[in-house]
XYZ file of C-alpha atoms in Angstrom:
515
model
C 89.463 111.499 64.480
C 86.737 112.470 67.162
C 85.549 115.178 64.830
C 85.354 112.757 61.778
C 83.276 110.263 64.113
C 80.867 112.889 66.060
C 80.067 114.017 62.450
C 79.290 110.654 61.451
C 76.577 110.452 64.386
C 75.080 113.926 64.168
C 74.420 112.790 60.357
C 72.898 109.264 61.372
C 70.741 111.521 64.049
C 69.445 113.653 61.405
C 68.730 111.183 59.237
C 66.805 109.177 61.671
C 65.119 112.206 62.578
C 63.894 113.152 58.919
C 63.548 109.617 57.856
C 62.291 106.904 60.230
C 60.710 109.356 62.696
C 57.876 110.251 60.256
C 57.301 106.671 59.024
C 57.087 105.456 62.795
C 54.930 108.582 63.736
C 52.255 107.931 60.465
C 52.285 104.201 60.411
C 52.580 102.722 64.016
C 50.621 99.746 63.226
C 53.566 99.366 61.022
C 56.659 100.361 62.461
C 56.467 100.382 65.573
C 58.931 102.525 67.823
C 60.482 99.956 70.104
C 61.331 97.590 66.337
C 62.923 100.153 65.044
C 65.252 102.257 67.431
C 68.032 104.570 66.917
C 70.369 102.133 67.857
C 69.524 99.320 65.359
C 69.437 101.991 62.568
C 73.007 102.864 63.448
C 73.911 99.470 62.935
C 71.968 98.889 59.711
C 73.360 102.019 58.527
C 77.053 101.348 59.063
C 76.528 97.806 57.774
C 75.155 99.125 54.210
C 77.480 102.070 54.400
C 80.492 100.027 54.928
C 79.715 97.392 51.950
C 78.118 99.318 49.745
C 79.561 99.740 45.998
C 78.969 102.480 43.665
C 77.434 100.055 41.119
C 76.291 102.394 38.175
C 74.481 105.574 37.330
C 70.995 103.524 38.045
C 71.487 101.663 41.153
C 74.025 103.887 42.179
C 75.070 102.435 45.813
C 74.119 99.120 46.358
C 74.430 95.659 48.278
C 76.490 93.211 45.705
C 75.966 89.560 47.026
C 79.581 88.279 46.660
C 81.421 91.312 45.985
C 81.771 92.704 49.902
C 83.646 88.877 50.923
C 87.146 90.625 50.164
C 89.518 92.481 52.954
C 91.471 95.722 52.045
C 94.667 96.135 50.942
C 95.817 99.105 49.499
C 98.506 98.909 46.394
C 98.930 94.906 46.150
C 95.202 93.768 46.179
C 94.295 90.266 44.062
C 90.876 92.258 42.557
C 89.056 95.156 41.518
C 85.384 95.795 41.346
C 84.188 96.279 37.863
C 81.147 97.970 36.453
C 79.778 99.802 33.308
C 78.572 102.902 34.768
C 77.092 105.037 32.034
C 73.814 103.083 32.463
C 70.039 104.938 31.714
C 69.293 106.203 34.730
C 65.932 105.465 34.272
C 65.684 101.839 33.506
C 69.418 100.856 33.868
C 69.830 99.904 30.284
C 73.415 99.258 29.221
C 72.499 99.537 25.205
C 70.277 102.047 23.774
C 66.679 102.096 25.322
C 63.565 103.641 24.808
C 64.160 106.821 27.229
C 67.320 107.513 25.582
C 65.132 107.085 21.838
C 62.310 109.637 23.564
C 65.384 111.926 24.703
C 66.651 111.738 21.148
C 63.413 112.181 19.785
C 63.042 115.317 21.683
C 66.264 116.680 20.784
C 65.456 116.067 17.376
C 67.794 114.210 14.759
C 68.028 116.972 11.386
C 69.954 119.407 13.637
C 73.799 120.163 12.864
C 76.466 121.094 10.567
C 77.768 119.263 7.512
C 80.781 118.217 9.398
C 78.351 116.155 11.520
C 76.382 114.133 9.252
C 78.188 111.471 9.528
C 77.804 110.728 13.360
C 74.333 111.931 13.027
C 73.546 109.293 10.770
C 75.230 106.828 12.693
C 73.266 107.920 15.899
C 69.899 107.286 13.605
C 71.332 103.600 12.881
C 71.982 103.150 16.202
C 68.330 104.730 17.282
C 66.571 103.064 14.711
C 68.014 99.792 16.254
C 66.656 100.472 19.544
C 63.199 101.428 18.546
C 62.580 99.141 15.772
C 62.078 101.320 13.037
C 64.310 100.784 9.627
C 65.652 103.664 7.761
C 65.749 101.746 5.073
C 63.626 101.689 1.363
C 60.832 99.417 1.190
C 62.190 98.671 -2.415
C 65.638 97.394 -0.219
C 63.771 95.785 2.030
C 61.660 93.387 0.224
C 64.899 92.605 -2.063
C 66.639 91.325 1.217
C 63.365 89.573 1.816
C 63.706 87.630 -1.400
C 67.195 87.091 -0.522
C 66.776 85.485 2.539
C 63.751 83.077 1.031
C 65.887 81.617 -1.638
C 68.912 81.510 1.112
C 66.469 78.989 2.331
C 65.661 76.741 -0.074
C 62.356 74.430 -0.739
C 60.761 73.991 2.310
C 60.845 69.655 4.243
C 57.747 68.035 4.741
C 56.690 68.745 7.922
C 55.430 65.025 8.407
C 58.961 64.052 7.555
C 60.355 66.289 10.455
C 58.538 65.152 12.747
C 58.807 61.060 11.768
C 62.859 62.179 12.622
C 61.643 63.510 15.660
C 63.479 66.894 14.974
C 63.651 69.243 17.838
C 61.886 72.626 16.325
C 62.596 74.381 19.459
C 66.293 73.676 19.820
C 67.174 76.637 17.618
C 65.192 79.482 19.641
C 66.363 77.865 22.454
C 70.239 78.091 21.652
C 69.334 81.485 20.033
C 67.611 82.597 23.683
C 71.081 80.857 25.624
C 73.236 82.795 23.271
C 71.312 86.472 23.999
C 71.634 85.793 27.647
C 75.014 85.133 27.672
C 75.695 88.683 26.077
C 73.552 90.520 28.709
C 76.095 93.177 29.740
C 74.328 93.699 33.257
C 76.938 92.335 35.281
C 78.986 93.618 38.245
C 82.809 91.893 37.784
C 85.032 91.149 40.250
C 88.486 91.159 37.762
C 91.633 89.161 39.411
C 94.317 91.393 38.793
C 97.508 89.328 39.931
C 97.745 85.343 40.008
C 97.186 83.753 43.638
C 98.840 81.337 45.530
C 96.957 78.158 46.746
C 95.466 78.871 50.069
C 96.549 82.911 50.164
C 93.892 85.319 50.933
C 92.570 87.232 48.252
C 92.235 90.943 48.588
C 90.247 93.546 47.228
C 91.184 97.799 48.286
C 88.816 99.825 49.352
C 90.324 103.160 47.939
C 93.081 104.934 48.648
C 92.290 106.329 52.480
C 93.940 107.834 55.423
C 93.879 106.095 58.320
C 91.372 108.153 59.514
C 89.108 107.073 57.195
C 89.265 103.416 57.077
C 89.370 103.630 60.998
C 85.256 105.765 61.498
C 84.248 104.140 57.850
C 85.295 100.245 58.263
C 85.774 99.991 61.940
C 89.819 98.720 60.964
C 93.356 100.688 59.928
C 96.596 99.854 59.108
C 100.324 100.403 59.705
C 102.686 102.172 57.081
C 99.656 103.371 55.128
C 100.907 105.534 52.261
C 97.552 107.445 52.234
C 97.936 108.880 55.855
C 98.349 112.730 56.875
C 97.997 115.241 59.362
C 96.216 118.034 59.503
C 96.401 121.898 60.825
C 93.898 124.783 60.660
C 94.412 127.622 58.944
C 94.358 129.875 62.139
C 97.130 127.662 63.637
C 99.016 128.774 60.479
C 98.436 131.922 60.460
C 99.432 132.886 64.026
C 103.020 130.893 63.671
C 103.173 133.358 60.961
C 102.801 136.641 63.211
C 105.010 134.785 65.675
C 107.480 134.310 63.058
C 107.439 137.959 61.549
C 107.517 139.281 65.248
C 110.576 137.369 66.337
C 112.093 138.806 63.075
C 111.139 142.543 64.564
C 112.419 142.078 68.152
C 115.200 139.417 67.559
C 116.964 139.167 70.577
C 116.041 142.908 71.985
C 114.321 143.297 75.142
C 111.361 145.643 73.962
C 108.647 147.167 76.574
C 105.378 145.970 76.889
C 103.549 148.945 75.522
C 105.981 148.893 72.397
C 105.381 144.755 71.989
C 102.040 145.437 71.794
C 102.306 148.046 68.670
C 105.001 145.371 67.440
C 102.330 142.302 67.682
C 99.918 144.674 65.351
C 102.399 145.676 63.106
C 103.112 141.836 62.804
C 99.558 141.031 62.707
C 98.644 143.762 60.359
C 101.351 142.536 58.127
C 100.604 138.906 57.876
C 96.795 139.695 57.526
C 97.501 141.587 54.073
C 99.697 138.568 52.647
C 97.277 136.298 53.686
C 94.478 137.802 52.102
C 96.626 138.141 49.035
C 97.264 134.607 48.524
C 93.410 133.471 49.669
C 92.048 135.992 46.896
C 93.995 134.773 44.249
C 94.453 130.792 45.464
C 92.668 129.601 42.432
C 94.996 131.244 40.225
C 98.725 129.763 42.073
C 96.807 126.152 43.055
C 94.179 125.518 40.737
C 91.793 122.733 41.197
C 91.111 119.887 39.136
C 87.933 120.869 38.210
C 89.240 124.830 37.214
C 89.703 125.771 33.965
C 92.611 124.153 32.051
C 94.582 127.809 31.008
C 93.994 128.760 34.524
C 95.900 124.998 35.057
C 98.965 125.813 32.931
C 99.812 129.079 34.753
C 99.044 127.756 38.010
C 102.737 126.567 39.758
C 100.762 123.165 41.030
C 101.484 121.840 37.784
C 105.051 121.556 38.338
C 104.944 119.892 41.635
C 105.420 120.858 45.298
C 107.598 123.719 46.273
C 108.793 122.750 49.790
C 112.386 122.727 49.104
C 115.077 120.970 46.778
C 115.705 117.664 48.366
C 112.383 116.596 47.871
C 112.313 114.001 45.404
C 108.778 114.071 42.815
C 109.072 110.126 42.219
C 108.695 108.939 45.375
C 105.217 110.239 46.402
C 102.439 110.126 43.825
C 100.553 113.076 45.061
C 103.442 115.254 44.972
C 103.315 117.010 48.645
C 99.856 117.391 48.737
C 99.254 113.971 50.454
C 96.907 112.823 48.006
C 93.001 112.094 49.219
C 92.213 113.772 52.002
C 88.485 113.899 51.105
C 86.038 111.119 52.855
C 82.428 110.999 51.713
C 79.442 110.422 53.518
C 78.263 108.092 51.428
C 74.547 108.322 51.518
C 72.542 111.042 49.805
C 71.688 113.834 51.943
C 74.087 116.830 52.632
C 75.087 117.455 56.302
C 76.533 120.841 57.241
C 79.593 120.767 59.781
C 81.014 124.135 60.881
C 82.708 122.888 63.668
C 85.373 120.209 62.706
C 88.747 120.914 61.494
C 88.815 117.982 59.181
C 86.153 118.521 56.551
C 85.933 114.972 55.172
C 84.728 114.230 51.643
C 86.385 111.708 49.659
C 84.290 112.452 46.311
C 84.895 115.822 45.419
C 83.084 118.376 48.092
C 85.556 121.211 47.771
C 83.533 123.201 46.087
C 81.062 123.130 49.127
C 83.912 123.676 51.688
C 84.693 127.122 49.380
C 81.502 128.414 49.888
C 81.059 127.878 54.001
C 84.638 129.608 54.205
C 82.907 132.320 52.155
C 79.892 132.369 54.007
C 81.602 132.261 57.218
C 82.022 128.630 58.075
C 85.266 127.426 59.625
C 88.351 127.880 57.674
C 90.264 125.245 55.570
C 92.914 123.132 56.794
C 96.283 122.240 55.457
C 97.736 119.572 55.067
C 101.291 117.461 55.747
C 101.656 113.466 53.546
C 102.484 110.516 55.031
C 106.542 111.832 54.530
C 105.675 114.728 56.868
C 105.760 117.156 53.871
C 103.486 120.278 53.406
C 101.233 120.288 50.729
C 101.451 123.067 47.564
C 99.032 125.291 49.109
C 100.989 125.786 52.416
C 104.326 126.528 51.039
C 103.019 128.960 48.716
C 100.994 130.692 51.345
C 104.245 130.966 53.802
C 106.610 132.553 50.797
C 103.636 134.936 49.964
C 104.232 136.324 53.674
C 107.539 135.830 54.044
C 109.152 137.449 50.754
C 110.411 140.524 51.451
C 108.456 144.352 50.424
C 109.872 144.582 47.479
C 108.704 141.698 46.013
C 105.496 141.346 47.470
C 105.364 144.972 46.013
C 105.547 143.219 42.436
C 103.446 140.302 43.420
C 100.754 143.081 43.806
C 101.315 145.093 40.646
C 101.272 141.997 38.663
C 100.404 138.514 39.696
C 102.871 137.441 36.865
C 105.203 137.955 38.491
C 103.726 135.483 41.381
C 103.496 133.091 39.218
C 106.816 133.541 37.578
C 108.327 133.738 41.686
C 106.374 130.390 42.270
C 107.573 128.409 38.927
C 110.733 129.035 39.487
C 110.328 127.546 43.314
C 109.203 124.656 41.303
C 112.118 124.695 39.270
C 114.247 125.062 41.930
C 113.172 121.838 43.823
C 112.597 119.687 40.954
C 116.836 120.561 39.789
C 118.339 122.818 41.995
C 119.208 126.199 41.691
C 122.597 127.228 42.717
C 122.335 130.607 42.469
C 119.546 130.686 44.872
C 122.027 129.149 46.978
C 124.151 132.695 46.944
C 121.036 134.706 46.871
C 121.151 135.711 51.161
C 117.321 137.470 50.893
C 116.132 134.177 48.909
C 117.537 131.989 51.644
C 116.317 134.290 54.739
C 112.554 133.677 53.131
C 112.868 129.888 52.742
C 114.786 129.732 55.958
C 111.369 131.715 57.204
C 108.746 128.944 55.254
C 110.903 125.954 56.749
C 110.526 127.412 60.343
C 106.931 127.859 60.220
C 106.390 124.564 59.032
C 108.554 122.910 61.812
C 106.440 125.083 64.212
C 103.312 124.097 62.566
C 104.230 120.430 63.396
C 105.608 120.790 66.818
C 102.357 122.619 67.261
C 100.294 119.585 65.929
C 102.797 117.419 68.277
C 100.858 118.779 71.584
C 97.931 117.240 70.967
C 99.287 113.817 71.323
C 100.880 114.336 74.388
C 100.155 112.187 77.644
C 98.159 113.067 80.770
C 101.679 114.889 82.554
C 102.260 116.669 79.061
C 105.010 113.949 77.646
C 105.736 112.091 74.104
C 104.946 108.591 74.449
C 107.771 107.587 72.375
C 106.555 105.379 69.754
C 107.950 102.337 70.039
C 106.363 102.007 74.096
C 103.154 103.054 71.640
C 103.711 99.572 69.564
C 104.612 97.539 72.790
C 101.064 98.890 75.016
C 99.523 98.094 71.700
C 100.532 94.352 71.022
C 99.366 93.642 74.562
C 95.595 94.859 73.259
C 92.696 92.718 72.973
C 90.098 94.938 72.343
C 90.035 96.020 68.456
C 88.787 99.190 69.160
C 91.279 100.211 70.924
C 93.937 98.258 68.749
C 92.924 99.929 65.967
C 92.536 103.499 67.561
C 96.335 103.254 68.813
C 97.067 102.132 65.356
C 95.390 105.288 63.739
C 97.637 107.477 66.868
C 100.888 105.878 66.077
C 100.730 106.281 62.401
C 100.185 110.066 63.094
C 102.734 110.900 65.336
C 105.465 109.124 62.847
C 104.237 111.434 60.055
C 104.506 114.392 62.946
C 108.108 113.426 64.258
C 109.235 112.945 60.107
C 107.766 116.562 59.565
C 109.282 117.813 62.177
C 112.885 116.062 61.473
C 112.749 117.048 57.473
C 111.980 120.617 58.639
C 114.914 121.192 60.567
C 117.110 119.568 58.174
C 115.869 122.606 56.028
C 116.217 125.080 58.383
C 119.939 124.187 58.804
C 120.802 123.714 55.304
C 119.882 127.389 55.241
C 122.183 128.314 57.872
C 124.964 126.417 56.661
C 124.385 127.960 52.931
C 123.920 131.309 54.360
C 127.306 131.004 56.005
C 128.780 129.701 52.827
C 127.357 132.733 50.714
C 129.064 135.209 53.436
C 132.324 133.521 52.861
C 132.466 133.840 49.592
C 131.421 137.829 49.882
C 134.300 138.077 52.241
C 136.816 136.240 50.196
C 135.603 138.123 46.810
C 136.411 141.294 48.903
């Protein structure tokens, strides 16, 4: 949270730098310093920032009179904020204008195959509409003007008319009422669900994290189905070595010269698995935006992998957590290599790629609001944890990754009893649920008190309802959500790990009974 909210003000600092500075500095007889401080354009900013609605491909974020009167509520809101966005993005026209007719112009309209003629000659219908000119004989056209003429009939006397006091501007004036009415440049605000007399109507926001609503909107909420935690990829990565080094040494007392070769050997081990995975991440977890064969082989599309008890229906995002992205909403691009929560709601992956490329600070994994690890995570941890052999395969022929991982998926979405008997199968997912319990006991440390103790949760709620200040309210809230997804994680996970046990025991028996 402190990350998310210094960002915020190193970006309003820039801004205000690059921005207002210059204006103040070249027009002072204008603007003058001590009307226009850093302070009040922090509060001008968050104002806009935290009403503003992505109206259309024109206006793009804008102040809508009306529309910003609504409180959130995520998943049983009253209405929903309605807009056409493909717009002209030079004038804001909804219909065909005259940049698009230029554009079309340009591009030329005798271009194309037979199988397009038809749509090309609807496009010059629908061009010819917006710039006036008919495609149309002249031969057709004066025979629909002779049409129209004897549709009318002889002609009153005008004297007459008038005499009858006839309104002559009634017509045009209906005809004007009835074109305004079918002006399409609107924002909508579309009631969803009936409402009670005197209930409070509600409008969402989005579907945010705590987090997010909390350094965004100044507010959060309890039980919020968007929530996660978060942990960085170096925290991962050493309860990895720890993890493959407790395997080495078990319970042997080893010297200190030979732990050190043992911590390498670990290290050196976990390094090469890690890379692995990294290298070929867009192949196992493909992104949205990747391509769509790359999509079908990817094990993503099946669902999470974190173990069989998981159910797919109950969480919409899989394990992934859903949006963990939070956009700085205005238009300039702020660089942040030191936070561990890179927060873009709109789509700045691709951005976060290339600082971890160019040496920025690594991505972070994520846990949902259930405490569960997301895709990523748990493929990453079987990568490491499967033994030589396999990995040995994984290497020769990232098939047979992907066949390893879709059968994980398989495995969680139905069950798999013979993975059940298969001891080197449950050693590695004994290995992945171990991690991620010591992932989130990790993650647990950072909300402990001043004498290094849990605040259980429910003394949490009680110091809470005693609040008055919302600031605080509302930063306790954000805490307390946290640490329930944290003490869930860290529950589920050891479920796992002693499901393992108990199946690994079962599998002996049956060796021994076989025998």
């Amino acid at each position: 949270m402190e990350d998310a909210v210094h960002n915020d003000l190193r970006d309003l600092k820039d801004d205000y730098k690059s921005i207002v500075v210059p204006l103040i500095e070249e027009y002072p007889y204008i603007f003058k310093e001590g009307d226009f401080s850093f302070d009040l354009f922090c509060r001008i900013s968050t104002l806009i920032s935290s009403r503003a609605f992505e109206v259309d491909a024109f206006h793009e974020n804008a102040m809508v009179p009306f529309a910003d009167i609504f409180n959130h509520r995520s998943g049983d809101e009253h209405v929903h904020f309605v807009t056409d966005f493909d717009v002209c993005d030079a004038c804001g026209e909804l219909e065909y204008c005259e940049h698009q007719y230029l554009e079309y112009l340009e591009q030329g309209s005798d271009a194309g195959d037979d199988d397009d003629q038809w749509s090309d000659m609807e496009d010059d219908e629908k061009m010819s509409q917006a710039s006036g000119i008919s495609l149309k004989s002249e031969d057709e056209n004066v025979d629909e003007e002779d049409d129209e003429e004897d549709d009318e009939g002889p002609l009153q006397d005008l004297e007459e008319l008038e005499d009858a006091q006839v309104n002559f501007w009634k017509k045009d004036e209906e005809k004007e009422k009835a074109e305004e009415e079918e002006k399409k440049d609107t924002c909508d605000m579309i009631l969803e669900q009936d409402i009670k007399k005197g209930e409070e109507i509600f409008n969402t926001y989005g579907q945010h994290p705590n987090i997010v609503l909390l350094s965004k909107y100044g507010f959060c909420q309890d039980n919020n189905e968007n929530d996660y935690i978060s942990v960085g990829q170096d925290t991962v990565y050493t309860a990895c070595v720890e993890a493959v080094l407790d395997g080495m040494v078990g319970d042997k007392k080893v010297p200190k010269h030979d732990q050190d070769e043992l911590i390498e050997e670990a290290m050196e081990r976990v390094q090469e698995r890690f890379g692995y995975y990294l290298t070929n991440e867009h192949i196992f977890c493909p992104k949205p935006d990747d391509d769509d064969d790359e999509e079908e082989d990817g094990c993503c599309a099946d669902g999470c992998c974190d173990g069989e008890d998981h159910e797919h229906g109950d969480d919409e995002d899989g394990c992934c957590g859903g949006d963990h992205d939070y956009d700085h909403e205005h238009g300039h691009n702020h660089d942040h290599h030191g936070d561990d929560e890179d927060e873009d709601e709109e789509g700045e992956e691709d951005e976060d790629d290339d600082e971890e490329e160019e040496g920025g600070k690594p991505q972070p994994y994520f846990a949902n609001v259930e405490g569960l690890y997301e895709d990523t995570v748990m493929l990453l941890l079987h990568v490491v944890f499967v033994n030589d052999r396999t990995f040995g395969k994984f290497k020769e022929d990232i098939g047979e990754a992907l066949a390893y991982f879709e059968r994980l998926a398989e495995e969680s979405q139905k069950g798999d009893k013979k993975s059940r008997k298969n001891t080197e199968h449950l050693r590695t997912k004994k290995l992945v649920y171990t991690v991620c319990k010591r992932l989130s006991e990790l993650r647990r440390k950072d909300y402990l008190d001043d004498k290094d103790q849990w605040t259980p949760i429910e003394k949490d709620i009680e110091s809470r309802n005693k609040i008055t200040n919302k600031r605080h309210y509302y930063a306790l809230t954000c805490r307390i959500s946290e640490k329930k997804i944290i003490e869930k994680s860290i529950e589920y996970y050891d479920s796992r790990v002693k499901s393992c046990d108990t199946e690994a025991v079962e599998a002996k028996t049956r060796k021994k009974q076989k025998n």
